[in-house]
Coordinates of C-alpha atoms in Angstrom, one line a residue:
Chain A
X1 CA -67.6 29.4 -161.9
X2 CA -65.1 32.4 -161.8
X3 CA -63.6 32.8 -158.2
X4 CA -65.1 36.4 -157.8
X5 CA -68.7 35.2 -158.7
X6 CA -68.3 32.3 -156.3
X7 CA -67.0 34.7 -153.8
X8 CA -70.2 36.7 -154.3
X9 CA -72.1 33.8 -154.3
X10 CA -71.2 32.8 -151.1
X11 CA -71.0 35.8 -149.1
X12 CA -74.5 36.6 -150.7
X13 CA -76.1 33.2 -149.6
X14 CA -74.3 33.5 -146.2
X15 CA -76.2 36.6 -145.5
X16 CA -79.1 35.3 -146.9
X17 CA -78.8 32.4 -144.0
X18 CA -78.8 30.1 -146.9
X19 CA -76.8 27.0 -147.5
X20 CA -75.5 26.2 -151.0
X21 CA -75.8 22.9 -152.5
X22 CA -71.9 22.5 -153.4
X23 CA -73.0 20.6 -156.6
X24 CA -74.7 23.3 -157.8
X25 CA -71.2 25.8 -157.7
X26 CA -70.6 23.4 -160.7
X27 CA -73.8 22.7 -162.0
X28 CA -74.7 26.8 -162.5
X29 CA -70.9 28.0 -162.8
X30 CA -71.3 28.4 -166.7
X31 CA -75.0 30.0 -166.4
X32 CA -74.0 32.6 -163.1
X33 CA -70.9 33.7 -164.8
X34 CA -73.1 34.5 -168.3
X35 CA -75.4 36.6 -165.6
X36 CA -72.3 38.5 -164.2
X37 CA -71.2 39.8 -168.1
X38 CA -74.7 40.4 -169.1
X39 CA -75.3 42.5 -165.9
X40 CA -71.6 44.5 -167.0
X41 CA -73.4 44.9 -170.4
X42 CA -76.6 46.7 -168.1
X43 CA -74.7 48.8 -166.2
X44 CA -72.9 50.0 -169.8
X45 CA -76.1 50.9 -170.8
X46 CA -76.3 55.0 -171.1
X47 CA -80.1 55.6 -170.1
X48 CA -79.3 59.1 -169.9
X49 CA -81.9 61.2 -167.8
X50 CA -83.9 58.3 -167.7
X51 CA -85.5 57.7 -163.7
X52 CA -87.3 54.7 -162.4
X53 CA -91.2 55.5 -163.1
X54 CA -93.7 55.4 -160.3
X55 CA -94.3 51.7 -159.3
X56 CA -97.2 52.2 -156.9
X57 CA -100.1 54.7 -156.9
X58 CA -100.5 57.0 -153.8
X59 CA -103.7 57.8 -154.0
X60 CA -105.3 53.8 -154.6
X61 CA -105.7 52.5 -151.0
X62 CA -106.5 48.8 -151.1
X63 CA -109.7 47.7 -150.3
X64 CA -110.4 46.2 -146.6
X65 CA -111.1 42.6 -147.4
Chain B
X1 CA -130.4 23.0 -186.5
X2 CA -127.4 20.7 -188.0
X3 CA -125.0 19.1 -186.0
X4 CA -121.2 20.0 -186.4
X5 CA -119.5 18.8 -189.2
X6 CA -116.5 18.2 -187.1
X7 CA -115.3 16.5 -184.0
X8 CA -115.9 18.7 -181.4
X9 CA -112.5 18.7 -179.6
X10 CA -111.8 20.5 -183.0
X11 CA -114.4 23.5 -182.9
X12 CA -113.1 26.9 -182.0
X13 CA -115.0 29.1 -179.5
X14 CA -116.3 30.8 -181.8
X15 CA -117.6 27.7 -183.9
X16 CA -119.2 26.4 -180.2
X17 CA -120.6 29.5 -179.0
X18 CA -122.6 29.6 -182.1
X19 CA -124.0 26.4 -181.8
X20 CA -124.7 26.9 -178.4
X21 CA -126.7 29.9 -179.1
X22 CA -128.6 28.2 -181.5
X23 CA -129.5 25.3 -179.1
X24 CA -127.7 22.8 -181.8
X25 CA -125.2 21.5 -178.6
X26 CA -125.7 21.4 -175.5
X27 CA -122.7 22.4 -172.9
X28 CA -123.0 19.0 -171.7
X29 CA -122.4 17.1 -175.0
X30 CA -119.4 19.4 -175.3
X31 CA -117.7 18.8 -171.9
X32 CA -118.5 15.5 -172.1
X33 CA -116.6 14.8 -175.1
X34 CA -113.9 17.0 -174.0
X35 CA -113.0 14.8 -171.2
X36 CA -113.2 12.0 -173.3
X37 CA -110.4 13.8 -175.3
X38 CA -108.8 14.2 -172.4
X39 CA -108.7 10.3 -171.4
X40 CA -107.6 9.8 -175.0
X41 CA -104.8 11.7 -175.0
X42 CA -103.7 13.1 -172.5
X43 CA -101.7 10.2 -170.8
X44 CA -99.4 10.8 -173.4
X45 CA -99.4 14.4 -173.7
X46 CA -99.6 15.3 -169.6
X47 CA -100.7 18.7 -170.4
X48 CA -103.4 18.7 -167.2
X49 CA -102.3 18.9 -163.3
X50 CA -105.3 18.4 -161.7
X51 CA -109.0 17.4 -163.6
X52 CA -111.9 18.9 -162.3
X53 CA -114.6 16.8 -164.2
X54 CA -117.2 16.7 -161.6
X55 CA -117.2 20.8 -161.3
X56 CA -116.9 20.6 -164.8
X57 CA -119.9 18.8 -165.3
X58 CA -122.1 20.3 -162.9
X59 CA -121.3 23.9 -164.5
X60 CA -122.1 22.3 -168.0
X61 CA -125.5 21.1 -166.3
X62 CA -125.9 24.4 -164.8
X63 CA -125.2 26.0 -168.0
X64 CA -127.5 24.1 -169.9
X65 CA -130.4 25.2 -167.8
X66 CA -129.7 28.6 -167.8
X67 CA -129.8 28.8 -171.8
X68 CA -132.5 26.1 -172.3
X69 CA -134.2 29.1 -169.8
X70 CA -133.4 31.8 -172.6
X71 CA -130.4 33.3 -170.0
X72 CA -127.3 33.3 -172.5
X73 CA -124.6 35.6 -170.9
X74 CA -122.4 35.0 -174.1
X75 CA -120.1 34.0 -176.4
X76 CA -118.2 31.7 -173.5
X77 CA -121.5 30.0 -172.0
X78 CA -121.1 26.7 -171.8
X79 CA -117.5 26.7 -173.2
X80 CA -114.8 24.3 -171.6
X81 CA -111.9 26.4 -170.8
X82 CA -108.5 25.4 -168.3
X83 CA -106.6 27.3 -166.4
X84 CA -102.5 27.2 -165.9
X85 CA -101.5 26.2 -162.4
X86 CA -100.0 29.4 -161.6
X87 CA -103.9 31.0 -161.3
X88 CA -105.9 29.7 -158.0
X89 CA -109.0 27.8 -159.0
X90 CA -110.9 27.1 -155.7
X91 CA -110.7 23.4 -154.1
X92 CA -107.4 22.8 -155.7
X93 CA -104.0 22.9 -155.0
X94 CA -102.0 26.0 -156.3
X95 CA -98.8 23.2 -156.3
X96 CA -96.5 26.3 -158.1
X97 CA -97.1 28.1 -154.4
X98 CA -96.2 25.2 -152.2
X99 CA -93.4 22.5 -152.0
X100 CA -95.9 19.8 -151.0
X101 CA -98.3 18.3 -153.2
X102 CA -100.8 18.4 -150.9
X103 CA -100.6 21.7 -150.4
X104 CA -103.6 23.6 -148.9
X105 CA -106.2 24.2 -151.3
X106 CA -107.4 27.8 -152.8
X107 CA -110.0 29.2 -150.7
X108 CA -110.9 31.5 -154.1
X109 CA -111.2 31.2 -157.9
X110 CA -108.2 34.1 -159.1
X111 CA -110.2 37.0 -160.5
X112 CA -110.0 35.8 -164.1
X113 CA -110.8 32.3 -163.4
X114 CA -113.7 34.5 -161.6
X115 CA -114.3 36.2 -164.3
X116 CA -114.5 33.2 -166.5
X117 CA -117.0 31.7 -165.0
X118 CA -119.2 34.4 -164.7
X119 CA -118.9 34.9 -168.1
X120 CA -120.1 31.1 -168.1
X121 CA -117.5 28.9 -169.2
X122 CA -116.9 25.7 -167.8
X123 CA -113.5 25.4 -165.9
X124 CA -112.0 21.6 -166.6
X125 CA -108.9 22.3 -164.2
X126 CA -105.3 23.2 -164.0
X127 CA -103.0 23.1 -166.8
X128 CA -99.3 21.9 -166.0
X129 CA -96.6 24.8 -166.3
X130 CA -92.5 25.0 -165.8
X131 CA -90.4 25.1 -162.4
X132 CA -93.2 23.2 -160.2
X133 CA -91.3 22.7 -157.1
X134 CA -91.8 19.2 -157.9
X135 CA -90.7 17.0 -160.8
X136 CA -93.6 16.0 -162.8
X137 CA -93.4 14.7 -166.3
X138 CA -93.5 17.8 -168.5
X139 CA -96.2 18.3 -171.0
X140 CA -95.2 17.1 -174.9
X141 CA -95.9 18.9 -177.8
X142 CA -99.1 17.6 -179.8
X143 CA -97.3 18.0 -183.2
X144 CA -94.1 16.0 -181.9
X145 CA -94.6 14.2 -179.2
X146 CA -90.5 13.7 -179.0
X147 CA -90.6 17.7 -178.8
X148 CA -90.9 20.6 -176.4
X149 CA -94.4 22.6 -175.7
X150 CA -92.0 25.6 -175.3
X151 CA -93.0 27.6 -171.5
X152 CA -94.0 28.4 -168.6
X153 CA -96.9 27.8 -170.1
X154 CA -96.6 24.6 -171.4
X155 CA -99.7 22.5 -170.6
X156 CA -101.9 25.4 -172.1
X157 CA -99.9 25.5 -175.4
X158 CA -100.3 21.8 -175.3
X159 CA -104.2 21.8 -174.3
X160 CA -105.2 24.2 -176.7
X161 CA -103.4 22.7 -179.9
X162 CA -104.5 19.1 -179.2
X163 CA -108.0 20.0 -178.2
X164 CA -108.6 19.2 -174.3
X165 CA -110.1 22.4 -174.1
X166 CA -111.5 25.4 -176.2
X167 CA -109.0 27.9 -174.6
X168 CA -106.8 28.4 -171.8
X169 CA -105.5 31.1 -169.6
X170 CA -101.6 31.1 -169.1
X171 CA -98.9 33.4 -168.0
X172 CA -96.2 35.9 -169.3
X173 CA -93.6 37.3 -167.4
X174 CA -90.9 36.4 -170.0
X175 CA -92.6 34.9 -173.1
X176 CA -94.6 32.1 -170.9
X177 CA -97.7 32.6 -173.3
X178 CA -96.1 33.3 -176.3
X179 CA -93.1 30.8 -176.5
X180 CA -95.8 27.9 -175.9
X181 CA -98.3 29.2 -178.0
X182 CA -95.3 29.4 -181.2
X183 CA -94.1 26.1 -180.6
X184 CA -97.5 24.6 -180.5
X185 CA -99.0 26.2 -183.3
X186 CA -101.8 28.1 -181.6
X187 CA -102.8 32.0 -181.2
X188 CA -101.6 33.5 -177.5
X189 CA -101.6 36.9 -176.4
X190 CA -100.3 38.8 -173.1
X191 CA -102.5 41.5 -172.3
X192 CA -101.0 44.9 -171.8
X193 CA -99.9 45.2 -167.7
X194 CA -102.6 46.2 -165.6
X195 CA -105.0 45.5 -168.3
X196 CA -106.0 41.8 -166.3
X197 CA -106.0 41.3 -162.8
X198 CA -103.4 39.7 -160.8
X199 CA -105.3 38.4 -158.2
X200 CA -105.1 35.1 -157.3
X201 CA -101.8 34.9 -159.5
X202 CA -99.2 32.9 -157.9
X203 CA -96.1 35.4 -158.3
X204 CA -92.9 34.9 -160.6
X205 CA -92.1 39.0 -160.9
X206 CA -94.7 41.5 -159.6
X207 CA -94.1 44.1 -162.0
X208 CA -94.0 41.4 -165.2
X209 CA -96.6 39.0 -164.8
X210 CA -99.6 39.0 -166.9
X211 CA -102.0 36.6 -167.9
X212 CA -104.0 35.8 -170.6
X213 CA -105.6 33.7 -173.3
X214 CA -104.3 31.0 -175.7
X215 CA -106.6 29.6 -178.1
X216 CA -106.9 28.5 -181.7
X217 CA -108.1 31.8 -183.7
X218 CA -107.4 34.9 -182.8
X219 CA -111.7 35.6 -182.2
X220 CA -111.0 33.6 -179.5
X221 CA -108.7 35.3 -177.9
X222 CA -111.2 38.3 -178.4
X223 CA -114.3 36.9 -176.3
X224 CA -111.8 35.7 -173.6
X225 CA -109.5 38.9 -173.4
X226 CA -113.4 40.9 -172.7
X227 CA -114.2 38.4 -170.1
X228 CA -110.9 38.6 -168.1
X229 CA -110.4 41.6 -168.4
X230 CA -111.1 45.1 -165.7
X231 CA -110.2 47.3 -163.3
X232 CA -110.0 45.0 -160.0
X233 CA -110.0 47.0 -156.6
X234 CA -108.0 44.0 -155.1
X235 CA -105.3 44.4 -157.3
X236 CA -103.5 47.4 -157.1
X237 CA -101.9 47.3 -160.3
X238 CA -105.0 47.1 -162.0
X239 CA -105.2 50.0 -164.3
X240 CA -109.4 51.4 -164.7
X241 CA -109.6 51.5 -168.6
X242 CA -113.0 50.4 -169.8
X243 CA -112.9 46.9 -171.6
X244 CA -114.5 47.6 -175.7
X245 CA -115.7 44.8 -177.2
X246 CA -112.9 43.3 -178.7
X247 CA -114.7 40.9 -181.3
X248 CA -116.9 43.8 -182.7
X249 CA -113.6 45.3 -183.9
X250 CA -112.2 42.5 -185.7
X251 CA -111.4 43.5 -189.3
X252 CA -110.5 41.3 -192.5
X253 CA -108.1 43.5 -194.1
X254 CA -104.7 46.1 -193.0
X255 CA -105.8 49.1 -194.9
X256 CA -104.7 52.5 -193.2
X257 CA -102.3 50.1 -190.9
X258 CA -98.8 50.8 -190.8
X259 CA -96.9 48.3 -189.2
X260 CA -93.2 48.9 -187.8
X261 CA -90.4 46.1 -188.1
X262 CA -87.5 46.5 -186.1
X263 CA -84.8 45.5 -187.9
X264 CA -81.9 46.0 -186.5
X265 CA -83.1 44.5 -183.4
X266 CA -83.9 40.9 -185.4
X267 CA -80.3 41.3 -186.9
X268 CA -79.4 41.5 -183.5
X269 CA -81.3 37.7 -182.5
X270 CA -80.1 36.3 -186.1
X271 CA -77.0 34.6 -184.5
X272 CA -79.3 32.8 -182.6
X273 CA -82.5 32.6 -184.8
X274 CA -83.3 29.6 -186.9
X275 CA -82.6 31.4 -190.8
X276 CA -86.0 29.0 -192.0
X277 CA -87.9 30.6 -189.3
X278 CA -86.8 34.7 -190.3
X279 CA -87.6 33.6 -193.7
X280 CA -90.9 32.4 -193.0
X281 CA -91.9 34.9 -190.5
X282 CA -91.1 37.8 -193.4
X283 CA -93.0 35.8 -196.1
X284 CA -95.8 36.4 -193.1
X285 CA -94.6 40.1 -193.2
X286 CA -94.9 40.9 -197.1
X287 CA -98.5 38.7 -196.4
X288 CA -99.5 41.8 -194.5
X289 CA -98.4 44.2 -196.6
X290 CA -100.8 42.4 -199.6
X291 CA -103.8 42.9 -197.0
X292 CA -103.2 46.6 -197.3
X293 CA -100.9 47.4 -194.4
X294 CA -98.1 50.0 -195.2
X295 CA -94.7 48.3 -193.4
X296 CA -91.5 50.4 -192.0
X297 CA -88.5 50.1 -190.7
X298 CA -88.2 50.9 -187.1
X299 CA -86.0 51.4 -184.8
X300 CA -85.9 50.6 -180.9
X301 CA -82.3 51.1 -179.8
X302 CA -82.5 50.0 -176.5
X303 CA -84.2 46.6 -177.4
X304 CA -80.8 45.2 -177.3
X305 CA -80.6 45.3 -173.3
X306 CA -84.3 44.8 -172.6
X307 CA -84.3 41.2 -172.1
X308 CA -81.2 41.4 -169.8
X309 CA -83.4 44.5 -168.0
X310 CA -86.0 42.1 -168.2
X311 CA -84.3 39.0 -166.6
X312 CA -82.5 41.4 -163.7
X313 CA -86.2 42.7 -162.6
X314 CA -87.8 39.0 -163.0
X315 CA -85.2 37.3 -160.9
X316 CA -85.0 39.9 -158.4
X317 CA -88.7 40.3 -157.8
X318 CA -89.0 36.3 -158.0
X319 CA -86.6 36.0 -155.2
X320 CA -87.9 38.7 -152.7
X321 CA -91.5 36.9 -153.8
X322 CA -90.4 33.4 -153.0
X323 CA -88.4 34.5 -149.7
X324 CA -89.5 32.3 -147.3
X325 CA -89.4 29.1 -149.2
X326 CA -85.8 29.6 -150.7
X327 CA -84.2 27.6 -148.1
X328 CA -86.4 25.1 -148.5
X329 CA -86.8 25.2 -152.9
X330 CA -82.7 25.0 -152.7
X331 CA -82.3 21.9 -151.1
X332 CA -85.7 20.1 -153.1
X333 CA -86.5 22.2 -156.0
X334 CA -86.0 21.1 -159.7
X335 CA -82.8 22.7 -161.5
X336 CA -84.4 25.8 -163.2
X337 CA -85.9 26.9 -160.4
X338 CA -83.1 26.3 -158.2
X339 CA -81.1 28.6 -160.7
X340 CA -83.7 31.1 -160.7
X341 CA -82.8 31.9 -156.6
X342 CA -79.0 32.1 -157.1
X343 CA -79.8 34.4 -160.1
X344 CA -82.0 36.9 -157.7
X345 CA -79.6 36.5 -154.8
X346 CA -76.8 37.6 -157.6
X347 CA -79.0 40.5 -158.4
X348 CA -78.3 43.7 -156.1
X349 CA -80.1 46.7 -156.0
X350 CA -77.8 49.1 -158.0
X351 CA -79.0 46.5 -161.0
X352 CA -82.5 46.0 -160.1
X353 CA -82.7 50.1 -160.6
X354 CA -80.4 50.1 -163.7
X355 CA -82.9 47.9 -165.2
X356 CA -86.0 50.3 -164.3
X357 CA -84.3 52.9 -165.7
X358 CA -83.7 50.9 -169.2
X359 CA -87.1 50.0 -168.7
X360 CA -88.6 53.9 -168.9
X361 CA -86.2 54.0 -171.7
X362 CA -87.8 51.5 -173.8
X363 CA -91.0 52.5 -173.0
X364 CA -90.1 56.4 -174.0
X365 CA -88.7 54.7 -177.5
X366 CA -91.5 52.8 -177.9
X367 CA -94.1 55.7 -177.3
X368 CA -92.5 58.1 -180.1
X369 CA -92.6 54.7 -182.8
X370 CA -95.2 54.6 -181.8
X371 CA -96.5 57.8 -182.9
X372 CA -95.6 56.8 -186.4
X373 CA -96.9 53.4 -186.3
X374 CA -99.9 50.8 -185.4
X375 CA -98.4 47.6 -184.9
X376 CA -94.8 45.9 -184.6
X377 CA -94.2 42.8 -186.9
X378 CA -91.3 40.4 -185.5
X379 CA -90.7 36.8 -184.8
X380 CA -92.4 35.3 -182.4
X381 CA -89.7 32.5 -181.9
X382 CA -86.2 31.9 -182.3
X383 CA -86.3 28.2 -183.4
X384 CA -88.8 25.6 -184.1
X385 CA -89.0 23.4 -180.9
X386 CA -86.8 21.0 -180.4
X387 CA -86.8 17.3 -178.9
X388 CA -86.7 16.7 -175.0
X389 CA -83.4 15.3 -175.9
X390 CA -81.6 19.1 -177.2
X391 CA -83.3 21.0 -174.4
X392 CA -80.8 21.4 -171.4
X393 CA -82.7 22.2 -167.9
X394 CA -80.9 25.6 -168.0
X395 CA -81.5 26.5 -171.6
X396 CA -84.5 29.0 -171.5
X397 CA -82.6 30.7 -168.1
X398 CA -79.4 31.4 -171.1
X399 CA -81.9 32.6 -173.4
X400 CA -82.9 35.0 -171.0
X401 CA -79.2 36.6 -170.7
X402 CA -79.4 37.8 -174.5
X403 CA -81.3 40.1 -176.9
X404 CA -84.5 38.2 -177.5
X405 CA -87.7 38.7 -179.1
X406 CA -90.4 38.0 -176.1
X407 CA -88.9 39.5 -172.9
X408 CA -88.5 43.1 -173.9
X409 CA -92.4 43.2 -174.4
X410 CA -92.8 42.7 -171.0
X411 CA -90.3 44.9 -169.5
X412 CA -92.2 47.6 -171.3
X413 CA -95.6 46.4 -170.6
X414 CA -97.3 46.4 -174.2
X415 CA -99.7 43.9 -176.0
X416 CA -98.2 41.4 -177.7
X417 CA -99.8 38.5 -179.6
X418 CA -98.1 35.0 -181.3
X419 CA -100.2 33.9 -184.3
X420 CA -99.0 31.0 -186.1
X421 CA -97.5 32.3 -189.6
X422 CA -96.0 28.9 -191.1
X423 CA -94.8 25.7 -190.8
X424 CA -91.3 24.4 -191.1
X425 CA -90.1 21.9 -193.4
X426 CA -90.2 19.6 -190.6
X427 CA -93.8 20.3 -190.2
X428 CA -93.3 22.4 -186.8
X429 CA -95.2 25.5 -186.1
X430 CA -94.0 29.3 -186.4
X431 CA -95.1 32.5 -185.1
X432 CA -95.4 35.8 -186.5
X433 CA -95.3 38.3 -182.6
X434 CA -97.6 42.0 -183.1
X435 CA -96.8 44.2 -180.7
X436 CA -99.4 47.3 -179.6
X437 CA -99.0 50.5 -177.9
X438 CA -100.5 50.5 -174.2
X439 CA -104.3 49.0 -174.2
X440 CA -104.6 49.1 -177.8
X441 CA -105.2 45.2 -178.2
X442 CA -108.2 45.8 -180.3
X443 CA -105.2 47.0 -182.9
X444 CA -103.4 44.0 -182.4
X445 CA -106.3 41.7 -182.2
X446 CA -107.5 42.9 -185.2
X447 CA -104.1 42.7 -187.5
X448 CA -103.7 39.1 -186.5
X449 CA -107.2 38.8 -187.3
X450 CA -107.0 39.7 -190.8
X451 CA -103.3 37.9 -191.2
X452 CA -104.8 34.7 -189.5
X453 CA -108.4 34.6 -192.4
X454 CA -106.0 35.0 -195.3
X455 CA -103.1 32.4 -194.2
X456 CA -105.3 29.8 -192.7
X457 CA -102.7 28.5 -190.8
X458 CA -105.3 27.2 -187.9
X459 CA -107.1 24.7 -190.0
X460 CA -103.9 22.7 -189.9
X461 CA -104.3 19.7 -187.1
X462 CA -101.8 17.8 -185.1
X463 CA -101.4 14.7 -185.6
X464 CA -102.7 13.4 -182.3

């Protein structure tokens, strides 16, 4: 795993209140260090004037169960 | 009336729910040889969690009254159906939800198991799926055994195909229906989002998951898509669009259909696509275009990041979703779902919104092809399956991380059916995908419909 991922990794998991498994800083190195380019690749993505659309509706209230 | 010609592990819904009608079987007969399939087979195939014969039976009973009584509520009475794990069926564990085995049991069917059942199938139990918190021998592909189902929804695919059950709900947050239903040679579709209820749905990403049927034909799909699906006011991602009748639009030919093929975006996949499988899925292509369809190029430019967009929102949702039991799935947990925490903690909010916004970008390019277009053509698979042996514990978690064919279908919410176009030289199913605009699965139900009575491809059998 590349030291800044790891670093990230760590200080993620440490806020998290999680411990890592130190065989798994091996076992996902390869596969966490794909994720880190792929998410350069998003964040390169122009989506112009594109927003985040509404996720929830305002006016449904959930029924009392 | 004469008996079927065929074993009846073999008949389609649509084969059954005539000869229900008719009187010529009786639910009964049909569940009762299903679970004899079942104790045939399955101990090789492990496609079922958790067997609910004794419901099963007494609904078949029950079912049998009620028509022998003139009450037939329709094409799924009396039909033997199974669920994937991931949807609560009441008085069994939901295991995906808990560590332990033993886990409490689901006070309530999930709305579409509900739905199901009203609709008056017979529910044989839970269907095995990917990333259990425990290690449990994973289901084997009925055309292979030595091979991958394909997943999350792998005891489905692997039910349907080998005939343990008539149809089966599954799962699709990132291909889960469609990958098994490719690699197993069988018809799956995910619903547009909103279009089925989520309730009672274990959680992988909130804003991805849908469920829906996999079964042999593509008429099958129809009957089950009208039962499961409705607005639900316990879901609040239910969308209140009334349900047509879905069989009653089924057409045998493409005429007036213009069907889009995006491809740049395949030429994007081909480093990673089998070469047999492109050529087979655009001999299935040209197939359409002889039924009368009229096929363009399209173009989706912002394909190439949707299953990255798609992976970002999946592992960030799955992780705030599963936050209590992290701690706990890290130390215990198998490897890909062990991964799948790391890879939401990774994900920070500055991507989780980057991804949203990629998302209302595809769905803005979609919408204007859409203007110009019925259907999308593509592959519904990169590969063939491949053994136990080539499949690394991480590999569908990589696949994720690059331009794919299933995942950017979710990010944008559309309908999107696998029907099996081919087989490989090595005798391994292949999928042609149809994509829809928003709610329009009658349009998609109905192209695979007419592909599926001209190629035939379903009246091939495994070998189990």
């Amino acid at each position: 795993m590349e030291k800044r991922t790891e670093e990230a990794l760590r200080a993620l998991l440490a806020r998290a209140g999680i411990e890592v498994r130190e065989d798994d800083i091996e076992r996902f190195g390869k596969l966490l260090d794909t994720y880190t380019k792929a998410l350069e690749l998003l964040h390169s993505y122009d989506v112009g004037a594109a927003e985040i659309g509404p996720t929830f509706q305002p006016q449904r209230t959930l029924p009392e169960d | 009336m004469a008996a079927p010609e065929k074993p009846l592990h073999h008949l389609t819904i649509h084969e059954a729910q005539g000869l229900i009608r008719r009187r010529a079987l009786s639910p009964v007969e049909l569940t009762t040889a299903l679970l004899k399939r079942i104790e045939a087979v399955d101990s090789r195939l492990h496609a079922f969690l958790d067997l609910a014969a004794e419901r099963a039976l007494a609904e078949a009973r029950a079912a049998e009254n009620e028509i022998l009584k003139g009450h037939y509520r329709g094409p799924l009475h009396g039909i033997p159906v199974a669920v994937k794990d991931q949807l609560d069926l009441k008085g069994l564990p939901a295991r995906i939800r808990r560590r332990d085995s033993k886990a409490a049991q689901a006070t309530e069917d999930a709305t579409a198991v509900r739905k199901l059942g009203e609709a008056g199938a017979i529910m044989l139990g839970k269907l095995m799926m990917s990333s259990l918190p425990e290690e449990l021998p994973q289901p084997r592909n009925p055309w292979d055994l030595s091979r991958i189902t394909g997943g999350s929804s792998t005891g489905s695919g692997a039910a349907v195909a080998a005939g343990l059950c008539l149809g089966a709900l599954g799962e699709d947050t990132a291909g889960s229906i469609r990958n098994p239903a490719s690699l197993c040679g069988i018809v799956g579709l995910k619903p547009t989002y909103g279009r089925v209820s989520r309730r009672g749905l274990a959680p992988l990403g909130w804003s991805l998951d849908t469920c829906g049927p996999m079964t042999r034909v593509v008429e099958d799909a129809a009957y089950m898509l009208r039962a499961i699906a409705g607005y639900d006011p316990k879901d609040p991602t239910s969308i209140d669009i009334p349900v047509p009748d879905y069989s009653a639009t089924l057409k045998e030919n493409l005429k007036g259909i213009v069907v889009g093929v995006p491809r740049s975006h395949i030429e994007e996949c081909r480093s990673r696509t089998d070469p047999e499988v492109l050529t087979l899925v655009d001999k299935a292509i040209e197939e359409m275009a002889a039924l009368g369809a009229r096929v363009e190029e399209v173009a989706i430019p912002t394909l190439k990041v949707a299953t990255i967009a798609n992976a970002v929102i999946y592992y960030n949702e799955h992780f705030a979703a599963h936050r209590s039991e992290n701690r706990t799935l890290l130390k215990n947990a198998g490897t890909a779902r062990r991964a799948r925490i790391y890879l939401g903690l990774l994900t920070n909010s500055s991507d989780y919104i980057q991804a949203q916004r990629i998302r209302t970008r595809l769905r803005e390019e979609c919408a204007e092809v859409f203007r110009k277009v019925n259907i999308l053509a593509l592959p519904g698979q990169p590969a063939p399956a491949p053994t136990f042996e080539e499949t690394g514990a991480l590999d569908t978690l990589f696949k994720h991380l690059a331009p794919d064919f299933l995942a950017p279908f979710n990010l944008a919410g559309l309908p999107a059916m696998n029907v099996p176009c081919a087989f490989t030289r090595s005798n391994l199913p292949v999928a042609l995908q149809l994509v829809g605009k928003p709610f329009d699965e009658a349009a998609v139900l109905s192209a695979a419909y007419a592909y599926q009575q001209r190629a035939r491809w379903h009246e091939q059998r495994p070998p189990i």
